Amino acid sequence: MAAESSVPSYHPLFNDPVADTVVLSREATLFRVPSFVLRRTTGYFAATLPVTLTATAEPVPLDEPAALLARIFSILCGLPPPGPELDFPTAEAVLALAERWSAPGVTARMRDAITGPAFLAEPLRLYAVAARAGWAEEARLASRGTLALGLYDEKHEEGLRRLRTPDLLALLALHRRRRDILDRMLSGEDTEGVNAAAVSGRCAVCGLQTENYAWREYRARIFVEMDTRALGDTVTGSAVDDWREALACWSTKCAGAECGKVLYERETILPQIKACIDKLPKTV
């Protein structure tokens, strides 16, 4: 039985007798592929295949799994992709083999497929693949998707390890810039930020200057939230009404005699914060 199981068999999609090159996979699966296709689409086979092949030529052994060869040969031959839907492990394996074989057409096909919904759902992994491949547009798209992630969470440690140092630094810088730029905008000192008068603690009615401690505490809470989730969607929605710092802000009133005006208007401040967030850098 062991001897019978080791006998090579042809892959059902690559068993055309007209194809003049036979390739042997790691598991002893045979693939018939036209030599002119292999030479024209890959630098590896262009350099290694004999110009003239005979019917009795030995199969070309490759230390690659059959599933991977079926995927990449389908691309080279213009056939529908075999097997299950493309996923990250398969895409990464195909890209690695395309690099070893110098197969730019395969790389281009992967680039077209890499921004599908399944890949966008894992922006950190997509960023690693795109940045390593030098795909600037796809890397920027993926970096925007990472804004919803807390990069310092332990669950993302493996994903960050996949990144080359320059790519990692660029991603961390994007998250940090959003946090720091927003903090400056909320200080009242940035002309493109919140209205300075609205957060100064000075009453707009009687002009009494009050210590703006409540606003500074609220701003510090926003800083922490942005450090955790740089997207900024958690600092402008209704969830902030549960923050102790936000409640303190909305309830702070002018101490002037017979005034009592609310110093920090929720309906004014939150739209201004949202407008600030919309101005932040979104990609590496």
Tab-separated table of C-alpha atoms in Angstrom, residues 19-267:
chain	number	residue	atom	x	y	z
A	19	ALA	CA	1.971	20.318	-22.574
A	20	ASP	CA	5.642	19.475	-22.957
A	21	THR	CA	6.975	20.162	-19.449
A	22	VAL	CA	6.255	17.940	-16.455
A	23	VAL	CA	6.817	19.321	-12.973
A	24	LEU	CA	6.917	17.191	-9.825
A	25	SER	CA	5.665	18.655	-6.534
A	26	ARG	CA	6.917	17.919	-3.034
A	27	GLU	CA	4.138	15.345	-2.560
A	28	ALA	CA	4.916	13.673	-5.932
A	29	THR	CA	2.022	15.277	-7.809
A	30	LEU	CA	2.775	15.809	-11.500
A	31	PHE	CA	1.854	18.912	-13.499
A	32	ARG	CA	1.954	19.190	-17.288
A	33	VAL	CA	2.594	22.825	-18.247
A	34	PRO	CA	3.605	24.258	-21.644
A	35	SER	CA	7.281	25.186	-21.614
A	36	PHE	CA	6.701	28.393	-23.602
A	37	VAL	CA	4.352	29.591	-20.852
A	38	LEU	CA	6.901	28.890	-18.142
A	39	ARG	CA	9.738	30.581	-20.054
A	40	ARG	CA	7.735	33.681	-20.985
A	41	THR	CA	6.229	34.259	-17.541
A	42	THR	CA	9.062	33.418	-15.142
A	43	GLY	CA	12.716	34.274	-14.995
A	44	TYR	CA	13.419	31.037	-13.156
A	45	PHE	CA	12.177	28.698	-15.888
A	46	ALA	CA	13.528	30.938	-18.632
A	47	ALA	CA	16.978	30.308	-17.188
A	48	THR	CA	16.650	26.643	-16.258
A	49	LEU	CA	14.426	24.884	-18.820
A	50	PRO	CA	16.198	23.303	-21.795
A	51	VAL	CA	15.402	24.945	-25.119
A	52	THR	CA	14.417	21.564	-26.577
A	53	LEU	CA	12.386	19.082	-24.569
A	54	THR	CA	11.789	15.450	-25.423
A	55	ALA	CA	8.867	13.227	-24.595
A	56	THR	CA	11.097	11.165	-22.358
A	57	ALA	CA	12.439	14.133	-20.381
A	58	GLU	CA	12.480	13.596	-16.642
A	59	PRO	CA	9.979	15.592	-14.543
A	60	VAL	CA	11.357	18.822	-13.081
A	61	PRO	CA	11.386	18.326	-9.281
A	62	LEU	CA	10.305	21.316	-7.199
A	63	ASP	CA	10.326	21.505	-3.421
A	64	GLU	CA	6.908	23.162	-3.366
A	65	PRO	CA	3.505	21.830	-2.226
A	66	ALA	CA	1.061	20.765	-4.898
A	67	ALA	CA	-1.643	23.202	-3.763
A	68	LEU	CA	0.723	26.141	-4.165
A	69	LEU	CA	1.913	24.978	-7.591
A	70	ALA	CA	-1.687	24.502	-8.738
A	71	ARG	CA	-2.462	28.067	-7.674
A	72	ILE	CA	0.525	29.670	-9.373
A	73	PHE	CA	0.344	27.549	-12.545
A	74	SER	CA	-3.330	28.513	-12.879
A	75	ILE	CA	-2.319	32.165	-12.855
A	76	LEU	CA	0.503	31.624	-15.346
A	77	CYS	CA	-1.770	29.660	-17.693
A	78	GLY	CA	-4.755	32.000	-17.353
A	79	LEU	CA	-6.978	29.391	-15.707
A	80	PRO	CA	-9.574	29.956	-12.951
A	81	PRO	CA	-8.026	29.665	-9.484
A	82	PRO	CA	-8.351	26.191	-7.969
A	83	GLY	CA	-9.448	25.311	-4.487
A	84	PRO	CA	-10.877	27.580	-1.783
A	85	GLU	CA	-11.007	31.376	-1.795
A	86	LEU	CA	-7.685	33.162	-1.599
A	87	ASP	CA	-6.628	33.885	1.978
A	88	PHE	CA	-3.617	35.533	3.610
A	89	PRO	CA	-1.444	32.405	4.043
A	90	THR	CA	-2.013	31.411	0.422
A	91	ALA	CA	-1.441	34.925	-0.909
A	92	GLU	CA	1.781	35.264	1.061
A	93	ALA	CA	3.005	31.877	-0.167
A	94	VAL	CA	2.184	32.756	-3.786
A	95	LEU	CA	3.943	36.106	-3.493
A	96	ALA	CA	7.029	34.487	-1.992
A	97	LEU	CA	7.188	31.911	-4.787
A	98	ALA	CA	6.566	34.580	-7.427
A	99	GLU	CA	9.549	36.475	-6.042
A	100	ARG	CA	11.761	33.377	-6.137
A	101	TRP	CA	10.655	32.604	-9.695
A	102	SER	CA	10.777	36.231	-10.916
A	103	ALA	CA	7.146	36.027	-12.037
A	104	PRO	CA	5.856	39.630	-12.237
A	105	GLY	CA	2.495	38.581	-13.693
A	106	VAL	CA	1.724	36.528	-10.601
A	107	THR	CA	2.736	39.407	-8.347
A	108	ALA	CA	0.445	41.756	-10.283
A	109	ARG	CA	-2.470	39.329	-9.934
A	110	MET	CA	-1.927	39.132	-6.187
A	111	ARG	CA	-1.808	42.908	-5.988
A	112	ASP	CA	-5.214	43.099	-7.670
A	113	ALA	CA	-6.674	40.560	-5.252
A	114	ILE	CA	-5.113	41.779	-2.014
A	115	THR	CA	-7.624	44.571	-1.352
A	116	GLY	CA	-10.652	42.305	-1.271
A	117	PRO	CA	-12.945	42.348	1.793
A	118	ALA	CA	-11.239	39.347	3.425
A	119	PHE	CA	-7.888	41.147	3.347
A	120	LEU	CA	-9.202	44.579	4.370
A	121	ALA	CA	-10.656	42.901	7.468
A	122	GLU	CA	-7.051	42.343	8.643
A	123	PRO	CA	-5.472	45.740	7.967
A	124	LEU	CA	-2.299	45.159	9.979
A	125	ARG	CA	-1.462	41.994	8.064
A	126	LEU	CA	-2.402	43.673	4.784
A	127	TYR	CA	-0.116	46.579	5.633
A	128	ALA	CA	2.759	44.161	6.243
A	129	VAL	CA	2.232	42.428	2.889
A	130	ALA	CA	1.766	45.641	0.903
A	131	ALA	CA	4.669	47.480	2.521
A	132	ARG	CA	7.049	44.572	1.986
A	133	ALA	CA	6.000	44.312	-1.665
A	134	GLY	CA	6.481	48.058	-2.165
A	135	TRP	CA	2.815	48.693	-2.975
A	136	ALA	CA	2.462	52.254	-1.701
A	137	GLU	CA	-1.237	52.745	-2.476
A	138	GLU	CA	-2.264	49.474	-0.846
A	139	ALA	CA	-0.021	50.181	2.150
A	140	ARG	CA	-1.704	53.555	2.656
A	141	LEU	CA	-5.140	51.953	2.410
A	142	ALA	CA	-4.164	49.342	4.978
A	143	SER	CA	-2.617	51.920	7.312
A	144	ARG	CA	-5.927	53.758	7.387
A	145	GLY	CA	-7.633	50.532	8.430
A	146	THR	CA	-5.225	50.121	11.356
A	147	LEU	CA	-6.525	53.327	12.960
A	148	ALA	CA	-9.307	51.271	14.531
A	149	LEU	CA	-6.729	49.018	16.227
A	150	GLY	CA	-4.987	49.504	19.538
A	151	LEU	CA	-1.502	48.746	18.272
A	152	TYR	CA	-0.104	48.326	21.771
A	153	ASP	CA	-2.584	45.573	22.580
A	154	GLU	CA	-0.825	42.269	23.143
A	155	LYS	CA	-2.948	40.548	20.492
A	156	HIS	CA	-1.287	42.654	17.778
A	157	GLU	CA	2.274	41.839	18.844
A	158	GLU	CA	2.723	39.107	16.251
A	159	GLY	CA	1.359	41.340	13.504
A	160	LEU	CA	3.780	44.119	14.405
A	161	ARG	CA	6.683	41.657	14.359
A	162	ARG	CA	5.914	40.956	10.705
A	163	LEU	CA	6.757	44.538	9.797
A	164	ARG	CA	10.160	45.719	8.705
A	165	THR	CA	11.521	48.412	11.001
A	166	PRO	CA	10.911	51.393	8.644
A	167	ASP	CA	7.339	50.243	7.985
A	168	LEU	CA	6.676	49.737	11.698
A	169	LEU	CA	8.026	53.189	12.552
A	170	ALA	CA	5.918	54.792	9.825
A	171	LEU	CA	2.757	53.141	11.152
A	172	LEU	CA	3.455	54.054	14.772
A	173	ALA	CA	4.221	57.617	13.676
A	174	LEU	CA	0.827	57.879	11.948
A	175	HIS	CA	-1.019	56.838	15.110
A	176	ARG	CA	1.118	59.124	17.269
A	177	ARG	CA	0.719	62.120	14.935
A	178	ARG	CA	-3.055	61.855	15.039
A	179	ARG	CA	-3.017	61.788	18.838
A	180	ASP	CA	-0.566	64.685	19.208
A	181	ILE	CA	-2.033	66.913	16.495
A	182	LEU	CA	-5.516	66.534	17.955
A	183	ASP	CA	-4.181	67.368	21.409
A	184	ARG	CA	-2.684	70.613	20.064
A	185	MET	CA	-5.962	71.400	18.310
A	186	LEU	CA	-7.835	70.976	21.580
A	187	SER	CA	-5.472	73.248	23.459
A	188	GLY	CA	-6.988	76.326	21.842
A	189	GLU	CA	-3.582	77.398	20.546
A	190	ASP	CA	-3.955	75.918	17.043
A	191	THR	CA	-5.825	78.179	14.621
A	192	GLU	CA	-7.322	75.113	12.913
A	193	GLY	CA	-8.432	73.595	16.213
A	194	VAL	CA	-11.275	74.329	18.617
A	195	ASN	CA	-12.259	77.899	19.264
A	196	ALA	CA	-9.875	79.204	21.926
A	197	ALA	CA	-12.580	81.216	23.633
A	198	ALA	CA	-14.790	78.145	23.961
A	199	VAL	CA	-12.218	76.260	26.044
A	200	SER	CA	-10.499	79.090	27.889
A	201	GLY	CA	-12.798	79.050	30.900
A	202	ARG	CA	-13.833	82.669	30.288
A	203	CYS	CA	-17.564	83.245	30.487
A	204	ALA	CA	-18.990	84.500	27.188
A	205	VAL	CA	-21.725	86.405	29.055
A	206	CYS	CA	-20.081	88.195	31.983
A	207	GLY	CA	-16.425	87.784	30.990
A	208	LEU	CA	-15.353	86.238	34.293
A	209	GLN	CA	-12.210	84.137	33.892
A	210	THR	CA	-12.415	80.735	35.588
A	211	GLU	CA	-9.739	78.069	35.919
A	212	ASN	CA	-10.283	75.719	32.946
A	213	TYR	CA	-9.320	72.610	34.900
A	214	ALA	CA	-12.413	70.681	33.722
A	215	TRP	CA	-11.493	71.176	30.076
A	216	ARG	CA	-7.866	70.133	30.624
A	217	GLU	CA	-9.028	66.937	32.337
A	218	TYR	CA	-11.399	66.215	29.460
A	219	ARG	CA	-8.638	66.893	26.940
A	220	ALA	CA	-6.318	64.506	28.814
A	221	ARG	CA	-8.986	61.776	28.603
A	222	ILE	CA	-9.258	62.322	24.853
A	223	PHE	CA	-5.453	62.004	24.591
A	224	VAL	CA	-5.594	58.605	26.299
A	225	GLU	CA	-8.480	57.458	24.091
A	226	MET	CA	-6.630	58.472	20.918
A	227	ASP	CA	-3.562	56.621	22.124
A	228	THR	CA	-5.720	53.484	22.371
A	229	ARG	CA	-7.759	53.961	19.184
A	230	ALA	CA	-6.332	56.529	16.797
A	231	LEU	CA	-9.424	56.504	14.586
A	232	GLY	CA	-11.054	58.942	16.994
A	233	ASP	CA	-14.587	57.618	16.698
A	234	THR	CA	-14.785	56.974	20.442
A	235	VAL	CA	-14.239	60.600	21.437
A	236	THR	CA	-17.098	62.235	19.554
A	237	GLY	CA	-20.050	59.887	19.962
A	238	SER	CA	-22.639	59.510	22.686
A	239	ALA	CA	-20.274	57.266	24.654
A	240	VAL	CA	-18.413	60.340	25.933
A	241	ASP	CA	-21.466	61.238	27.994
A	242	ASP	CA	-20.463	58.408	30.313
A	243	TRP	CA	-17.012	59.866	30.907
A	244	ARG	CA	-16.472	61.464	34.280
A	245	GLU	CA	-14.330	64.132	32.616
A	246	ALA	CA	-16.975	64.939	30.002
A	247	LEU	CA	-19.740	65.171	32.595
A	248	ALA	CA	-17.597	67.529	34.655
A	249	CYS	CA	-17.107	69.715	31.563
A	250	TRP	CA	-20.768	69.908	30.618
A	251	SER	CA	-21.756	70.779	34.197
A	252	THR	CA	-19.142	73.493	34.793
A	253	LYS	CA	-20.828	76.884	35.142
A	254	CYS	CA	-19.651	80.445	35.512
A	255	ALA	CA	-19.140	81.437	39.145
A	256	GLY	CA	-20.117	85.046	38.465
A	257	ALA	CA	-22.878	86.549	40.579
A	258	GLU	CA	-26.264	86.026	38.959
A	259	CYS	CA	-24.657	84.432	35.855
A	260	GLY	CA	-24.320	80.661	36.072
A	261	LYS	CA	-23.808	80.182	32.337
A	262	VAL	CA	-22.478	76.763	31.258
A	263	LEU	CA	-18.860	77.341	30.223
A	264	TYR	CA	-18.373	74.343	27.946
A	265	GLU	CA	-21.310	73.803	25.638
A	266	ARG	CA	-21.565	70.149	24.618
A	267	GLU	CA	-23.418	70.980	21.404
